[in-house]
mmCIF file of C-alpha atoms and ligand atoms in Angstrom:
data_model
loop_
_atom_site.group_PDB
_atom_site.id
_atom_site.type_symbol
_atom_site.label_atom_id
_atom_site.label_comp_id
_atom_site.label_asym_id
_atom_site.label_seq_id
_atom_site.Cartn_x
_atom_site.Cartn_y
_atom_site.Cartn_z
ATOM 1 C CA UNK A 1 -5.149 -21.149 63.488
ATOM 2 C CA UNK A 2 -2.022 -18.937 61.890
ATOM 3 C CA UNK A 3 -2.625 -16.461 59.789
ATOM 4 C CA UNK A 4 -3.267 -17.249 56.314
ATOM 5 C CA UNK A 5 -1.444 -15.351 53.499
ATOM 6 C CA UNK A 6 -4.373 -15.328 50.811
ATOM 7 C CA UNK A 7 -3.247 -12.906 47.973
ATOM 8 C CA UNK A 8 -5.038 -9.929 46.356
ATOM 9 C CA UNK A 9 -4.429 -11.401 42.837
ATOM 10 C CA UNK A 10 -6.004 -14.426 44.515
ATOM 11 C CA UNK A 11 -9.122 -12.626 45.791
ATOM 12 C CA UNK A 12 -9.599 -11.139 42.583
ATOM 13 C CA UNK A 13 -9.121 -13.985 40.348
ATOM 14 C CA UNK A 14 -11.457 -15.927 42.786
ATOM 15 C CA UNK A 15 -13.837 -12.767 42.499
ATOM 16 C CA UNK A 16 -13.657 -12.428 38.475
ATOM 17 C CA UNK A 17 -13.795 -16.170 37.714
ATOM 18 C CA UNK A 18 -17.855 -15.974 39.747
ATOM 19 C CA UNK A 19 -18.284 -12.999 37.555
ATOM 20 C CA UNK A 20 -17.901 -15.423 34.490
ATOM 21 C CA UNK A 21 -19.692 -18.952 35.620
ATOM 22 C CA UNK A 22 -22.355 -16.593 37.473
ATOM 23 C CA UNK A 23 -24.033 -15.224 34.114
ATOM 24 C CA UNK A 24 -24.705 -18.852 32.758
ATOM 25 C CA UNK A 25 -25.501 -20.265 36.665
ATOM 26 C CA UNK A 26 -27.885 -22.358 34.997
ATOM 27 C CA UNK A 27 -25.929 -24.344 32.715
ATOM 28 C CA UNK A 28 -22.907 -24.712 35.234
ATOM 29 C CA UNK A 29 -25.190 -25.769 37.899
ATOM 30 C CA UNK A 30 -26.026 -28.570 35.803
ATOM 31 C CA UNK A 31 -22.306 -29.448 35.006
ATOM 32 C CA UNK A 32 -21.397 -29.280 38.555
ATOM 33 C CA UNK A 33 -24.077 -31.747 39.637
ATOM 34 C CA UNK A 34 -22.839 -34.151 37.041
ATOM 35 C CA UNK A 35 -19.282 -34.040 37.624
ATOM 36 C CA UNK A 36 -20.472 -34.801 41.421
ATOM 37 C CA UNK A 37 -22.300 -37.905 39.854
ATOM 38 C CA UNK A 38 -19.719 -38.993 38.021
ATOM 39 C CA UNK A 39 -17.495 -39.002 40.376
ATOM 40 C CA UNK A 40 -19.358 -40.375 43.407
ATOM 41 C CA UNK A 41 -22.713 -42.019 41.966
ATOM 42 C CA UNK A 42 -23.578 -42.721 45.138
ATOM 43 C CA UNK A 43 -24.056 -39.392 46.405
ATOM 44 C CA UNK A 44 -26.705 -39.284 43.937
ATOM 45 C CA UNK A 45 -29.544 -40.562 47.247
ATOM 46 C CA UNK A 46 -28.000 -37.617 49.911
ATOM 47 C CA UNK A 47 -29.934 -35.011 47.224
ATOM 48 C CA UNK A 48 -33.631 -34.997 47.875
ATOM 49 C CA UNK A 49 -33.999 -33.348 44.201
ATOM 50 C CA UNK A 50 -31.468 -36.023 43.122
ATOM 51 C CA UNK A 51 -32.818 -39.235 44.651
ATOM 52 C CA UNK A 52 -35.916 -40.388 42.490
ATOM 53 C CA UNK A 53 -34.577 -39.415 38.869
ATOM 54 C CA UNK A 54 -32.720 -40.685 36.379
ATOM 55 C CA UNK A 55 -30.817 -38.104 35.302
ATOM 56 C CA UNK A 56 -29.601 -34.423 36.815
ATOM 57 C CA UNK A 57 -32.974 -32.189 36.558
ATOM 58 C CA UNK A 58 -32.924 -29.024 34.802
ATOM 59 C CA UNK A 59 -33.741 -25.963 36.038
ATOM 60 C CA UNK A 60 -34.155 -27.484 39.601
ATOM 61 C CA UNK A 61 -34.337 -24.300 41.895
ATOM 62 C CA UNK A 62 -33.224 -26.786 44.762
ATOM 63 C CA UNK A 63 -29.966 -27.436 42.858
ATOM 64 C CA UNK A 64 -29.245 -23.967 41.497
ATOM 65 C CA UNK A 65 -29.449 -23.140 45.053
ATOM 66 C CA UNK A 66 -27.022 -25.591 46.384
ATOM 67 C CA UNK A 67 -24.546 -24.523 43.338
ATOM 68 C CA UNK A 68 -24.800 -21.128 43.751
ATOM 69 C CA UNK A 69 -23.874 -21.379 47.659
ATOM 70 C CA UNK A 70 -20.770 -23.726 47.314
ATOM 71 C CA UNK A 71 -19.380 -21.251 44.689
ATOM 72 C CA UNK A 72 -20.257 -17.804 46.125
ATOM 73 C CA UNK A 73 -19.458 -18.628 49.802
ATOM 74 C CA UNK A 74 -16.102 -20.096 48.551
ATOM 75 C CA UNK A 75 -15.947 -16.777 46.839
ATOM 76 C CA UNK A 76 -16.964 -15.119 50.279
ATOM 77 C CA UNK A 77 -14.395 -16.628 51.957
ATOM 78 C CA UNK A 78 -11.413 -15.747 49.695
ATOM 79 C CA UNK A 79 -12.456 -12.221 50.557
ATOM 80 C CA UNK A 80 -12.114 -12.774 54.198
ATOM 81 C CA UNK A 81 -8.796 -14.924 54.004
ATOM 82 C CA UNK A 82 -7.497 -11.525 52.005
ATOM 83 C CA UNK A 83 -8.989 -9.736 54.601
ATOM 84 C CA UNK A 84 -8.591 -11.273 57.562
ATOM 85 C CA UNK A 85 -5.982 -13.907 57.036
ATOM 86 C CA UNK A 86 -9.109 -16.277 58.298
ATOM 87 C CA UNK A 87 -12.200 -17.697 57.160
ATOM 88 C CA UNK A 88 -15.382 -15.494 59.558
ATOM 89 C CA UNK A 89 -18.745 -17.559 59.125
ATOM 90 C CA UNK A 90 -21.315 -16.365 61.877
ATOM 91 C CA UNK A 91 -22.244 -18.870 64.396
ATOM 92 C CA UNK A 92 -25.338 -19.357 63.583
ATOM 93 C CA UNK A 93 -24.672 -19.826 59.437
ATOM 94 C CA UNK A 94 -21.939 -22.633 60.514
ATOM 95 C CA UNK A 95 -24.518 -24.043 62.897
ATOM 96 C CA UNK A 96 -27.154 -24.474 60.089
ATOM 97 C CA UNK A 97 -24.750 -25.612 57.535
ATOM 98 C CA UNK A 98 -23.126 -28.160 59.978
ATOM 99 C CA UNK A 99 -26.622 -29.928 61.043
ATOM 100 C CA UNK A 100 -28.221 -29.742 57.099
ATOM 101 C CA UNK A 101 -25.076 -31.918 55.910
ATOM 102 C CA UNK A 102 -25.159 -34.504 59.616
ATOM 103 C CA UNK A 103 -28.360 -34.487 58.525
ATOM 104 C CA UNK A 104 -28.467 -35.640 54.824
ATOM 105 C CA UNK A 105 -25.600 -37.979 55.250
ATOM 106 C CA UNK A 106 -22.662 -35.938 54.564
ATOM 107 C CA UNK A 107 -18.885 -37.131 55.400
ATOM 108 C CA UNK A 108 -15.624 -35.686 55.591
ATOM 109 C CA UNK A 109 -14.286 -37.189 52.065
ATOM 110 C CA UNK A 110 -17.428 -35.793 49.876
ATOM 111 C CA UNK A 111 -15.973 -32.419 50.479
ATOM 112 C CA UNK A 112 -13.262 -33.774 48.312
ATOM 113 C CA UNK A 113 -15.465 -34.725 45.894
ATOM 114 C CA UNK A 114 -17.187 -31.643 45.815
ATOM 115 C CA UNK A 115 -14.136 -29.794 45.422
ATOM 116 C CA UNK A 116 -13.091 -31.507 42.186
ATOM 117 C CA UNK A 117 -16.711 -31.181 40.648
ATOM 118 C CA UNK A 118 -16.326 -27.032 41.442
ATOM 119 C CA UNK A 119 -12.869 -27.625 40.034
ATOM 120 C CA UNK A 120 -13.593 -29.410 37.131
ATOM 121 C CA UNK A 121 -17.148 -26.245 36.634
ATOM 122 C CA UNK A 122 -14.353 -24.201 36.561
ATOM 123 C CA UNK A 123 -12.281 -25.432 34.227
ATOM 124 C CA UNK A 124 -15.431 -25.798 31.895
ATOM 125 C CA UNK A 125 -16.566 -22.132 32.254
ATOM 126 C CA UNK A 126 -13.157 -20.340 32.299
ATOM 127 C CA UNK A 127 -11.948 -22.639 29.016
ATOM 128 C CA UNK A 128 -7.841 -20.281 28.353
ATOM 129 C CA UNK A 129 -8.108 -18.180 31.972
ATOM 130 C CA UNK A 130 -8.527 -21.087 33.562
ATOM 131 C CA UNK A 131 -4.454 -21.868 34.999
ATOM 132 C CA UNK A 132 -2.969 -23.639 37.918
ATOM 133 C CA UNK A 133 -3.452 -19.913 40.121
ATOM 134 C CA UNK A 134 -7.096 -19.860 39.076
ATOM 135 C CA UNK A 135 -6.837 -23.287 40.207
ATOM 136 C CA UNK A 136 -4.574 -22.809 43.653
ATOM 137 C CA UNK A 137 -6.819 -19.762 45.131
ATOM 138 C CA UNK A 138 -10.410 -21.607 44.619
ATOM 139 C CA UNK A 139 -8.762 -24.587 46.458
ATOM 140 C CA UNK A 140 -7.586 -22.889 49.098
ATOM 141 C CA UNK A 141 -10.932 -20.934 49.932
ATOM 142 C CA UNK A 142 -12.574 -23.911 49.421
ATOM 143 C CA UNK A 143 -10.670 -25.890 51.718
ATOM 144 C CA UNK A 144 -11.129 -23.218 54.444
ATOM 145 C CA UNK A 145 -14.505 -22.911 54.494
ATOM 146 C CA UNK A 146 -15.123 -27.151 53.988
ATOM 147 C CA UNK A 147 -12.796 -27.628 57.117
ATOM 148 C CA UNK A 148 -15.120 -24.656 59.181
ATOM 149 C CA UNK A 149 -17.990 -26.693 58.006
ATOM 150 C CA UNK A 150 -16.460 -30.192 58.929
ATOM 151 C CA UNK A 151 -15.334 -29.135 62.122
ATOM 152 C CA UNK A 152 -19.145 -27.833 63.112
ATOM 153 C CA UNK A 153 -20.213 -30.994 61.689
ATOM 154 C CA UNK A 154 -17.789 -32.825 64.750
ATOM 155 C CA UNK A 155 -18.958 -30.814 67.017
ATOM 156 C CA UNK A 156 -22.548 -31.357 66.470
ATOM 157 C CA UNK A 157 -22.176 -35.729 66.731
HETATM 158 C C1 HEM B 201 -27.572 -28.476 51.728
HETATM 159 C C2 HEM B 201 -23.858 -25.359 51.383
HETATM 160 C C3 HEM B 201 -20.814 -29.066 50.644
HETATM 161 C C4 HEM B 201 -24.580 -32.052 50.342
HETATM 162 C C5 HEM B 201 -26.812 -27.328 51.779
HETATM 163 C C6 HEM B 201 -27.320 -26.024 52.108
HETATM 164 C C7 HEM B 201 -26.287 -25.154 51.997
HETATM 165 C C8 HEM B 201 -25.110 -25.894 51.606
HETATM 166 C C9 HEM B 201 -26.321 -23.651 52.261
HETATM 167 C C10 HEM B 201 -28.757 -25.728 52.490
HETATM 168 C C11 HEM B 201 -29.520 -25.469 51.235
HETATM 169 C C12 HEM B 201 -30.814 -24.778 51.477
HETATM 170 O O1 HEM B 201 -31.115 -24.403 52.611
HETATM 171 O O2 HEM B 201 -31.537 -24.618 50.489
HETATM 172 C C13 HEM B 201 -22.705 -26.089 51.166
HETATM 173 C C14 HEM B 201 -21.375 -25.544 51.085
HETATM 174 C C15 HEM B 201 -20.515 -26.601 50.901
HETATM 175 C C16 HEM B 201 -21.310 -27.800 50.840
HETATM 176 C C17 HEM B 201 -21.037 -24.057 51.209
HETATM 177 C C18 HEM B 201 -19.026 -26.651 50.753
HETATM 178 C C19 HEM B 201 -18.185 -25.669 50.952
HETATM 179 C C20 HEM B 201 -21.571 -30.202 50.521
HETATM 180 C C21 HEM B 201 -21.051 -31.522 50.279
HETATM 181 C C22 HEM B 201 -22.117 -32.348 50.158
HETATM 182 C C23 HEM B 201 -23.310 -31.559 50.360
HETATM 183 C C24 HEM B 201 -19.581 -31.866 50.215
HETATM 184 C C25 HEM B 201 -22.112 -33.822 49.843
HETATM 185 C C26 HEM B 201 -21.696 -34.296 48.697
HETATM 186 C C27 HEM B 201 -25.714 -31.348 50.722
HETATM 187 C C28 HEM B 201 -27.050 -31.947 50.799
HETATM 188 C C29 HEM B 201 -27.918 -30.919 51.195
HETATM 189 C C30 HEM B 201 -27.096 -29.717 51.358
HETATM 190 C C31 HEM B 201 -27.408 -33.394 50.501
HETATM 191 C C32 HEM B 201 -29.442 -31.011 51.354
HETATM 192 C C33 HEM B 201 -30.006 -30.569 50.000
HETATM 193 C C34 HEM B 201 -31.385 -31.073 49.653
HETATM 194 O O3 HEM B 201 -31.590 -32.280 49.603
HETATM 195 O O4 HEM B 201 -32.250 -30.235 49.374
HETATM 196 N N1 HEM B 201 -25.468 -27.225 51.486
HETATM 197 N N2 HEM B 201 -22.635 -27.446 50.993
HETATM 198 N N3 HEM B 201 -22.948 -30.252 50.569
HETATM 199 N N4 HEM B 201 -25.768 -30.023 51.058
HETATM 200 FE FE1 HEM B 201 -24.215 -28.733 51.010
#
């Protein structure tokens, strides 16, 4: 892959905008897993914490967790991108993130879905600085790191 031209304005506002959702994980947690409901319901039985209830649970350490790593890897990798021009996961991190979503039943357009729902968590938490850059540099990180993570997830079939 070419180099990427990822932005120090971009890094930062990817940086700054954790800072923010990151001191209420809780409550955004929450929001994210709804917004991934509500737009795929039937992603709802992939989620072992998600499966038997009704509605999203609160304060489910299981779905904090998952949260907190979609957000602050995508965070992680707009530092590399300004850093490297490219997205650096060790081996053995893509490994283990490639066979847990083969695994659960994971496929190349609920990335999509994912991204709008960490969109969307943004939009919520950021309310005025959220703006079409905020917007443009989380994509872009995001959509680095799904593609290292789909590509594994090939390789591994
Ligand atoms: C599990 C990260 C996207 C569904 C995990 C785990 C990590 C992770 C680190 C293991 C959790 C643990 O060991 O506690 C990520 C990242 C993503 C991403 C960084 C995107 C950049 C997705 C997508 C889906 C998904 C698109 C499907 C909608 C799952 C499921 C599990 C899982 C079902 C198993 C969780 C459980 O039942 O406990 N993910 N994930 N992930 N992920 Fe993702």
């Amino acid at each position: 892959m070419g180099e990427i031209v990822f932005t120090e304005k971009q890094e930062a506002l990817v940086k700054e905008s954790w800072e923010i959702l990151k001191q209420d994980i809780s409550k955004y947690s929450l929001h994210f897993f709804s917004q991934i409901l509500e737009i795929a319901p039937a992603a709802k039985g992939m989620f072992s914490f998600l499966r038997d209830t009704d509605e999203v649970p609160h304060n489910n350490p299981k779905l904090k967790a998952h949260a907190v790593k979609v957000f602050k890897m995508t965070c992680e990798t707009a530092i590399q991108l300004r850093e490297k021009g490219k997205v650096v996961v060790s081996d053995t991190t893509l490994q283990y993130l490639g066979s847990v979503h083969l695994k659960s039943g994971v496929v190349d357009p609920h990335f999509e879905v994912v991204k709008e729902a960490l969109l969307r968590t943004l939009k919520e938490g950021l309310g005025e600085k959220y703006n079409e850059e905020v917007e443009g540099a989380w994509s872009q990180a995001y959509d680095h790191l799904a593609l290292a993570i789909k590509n594994e997830m090939k390789q591994e079939v």
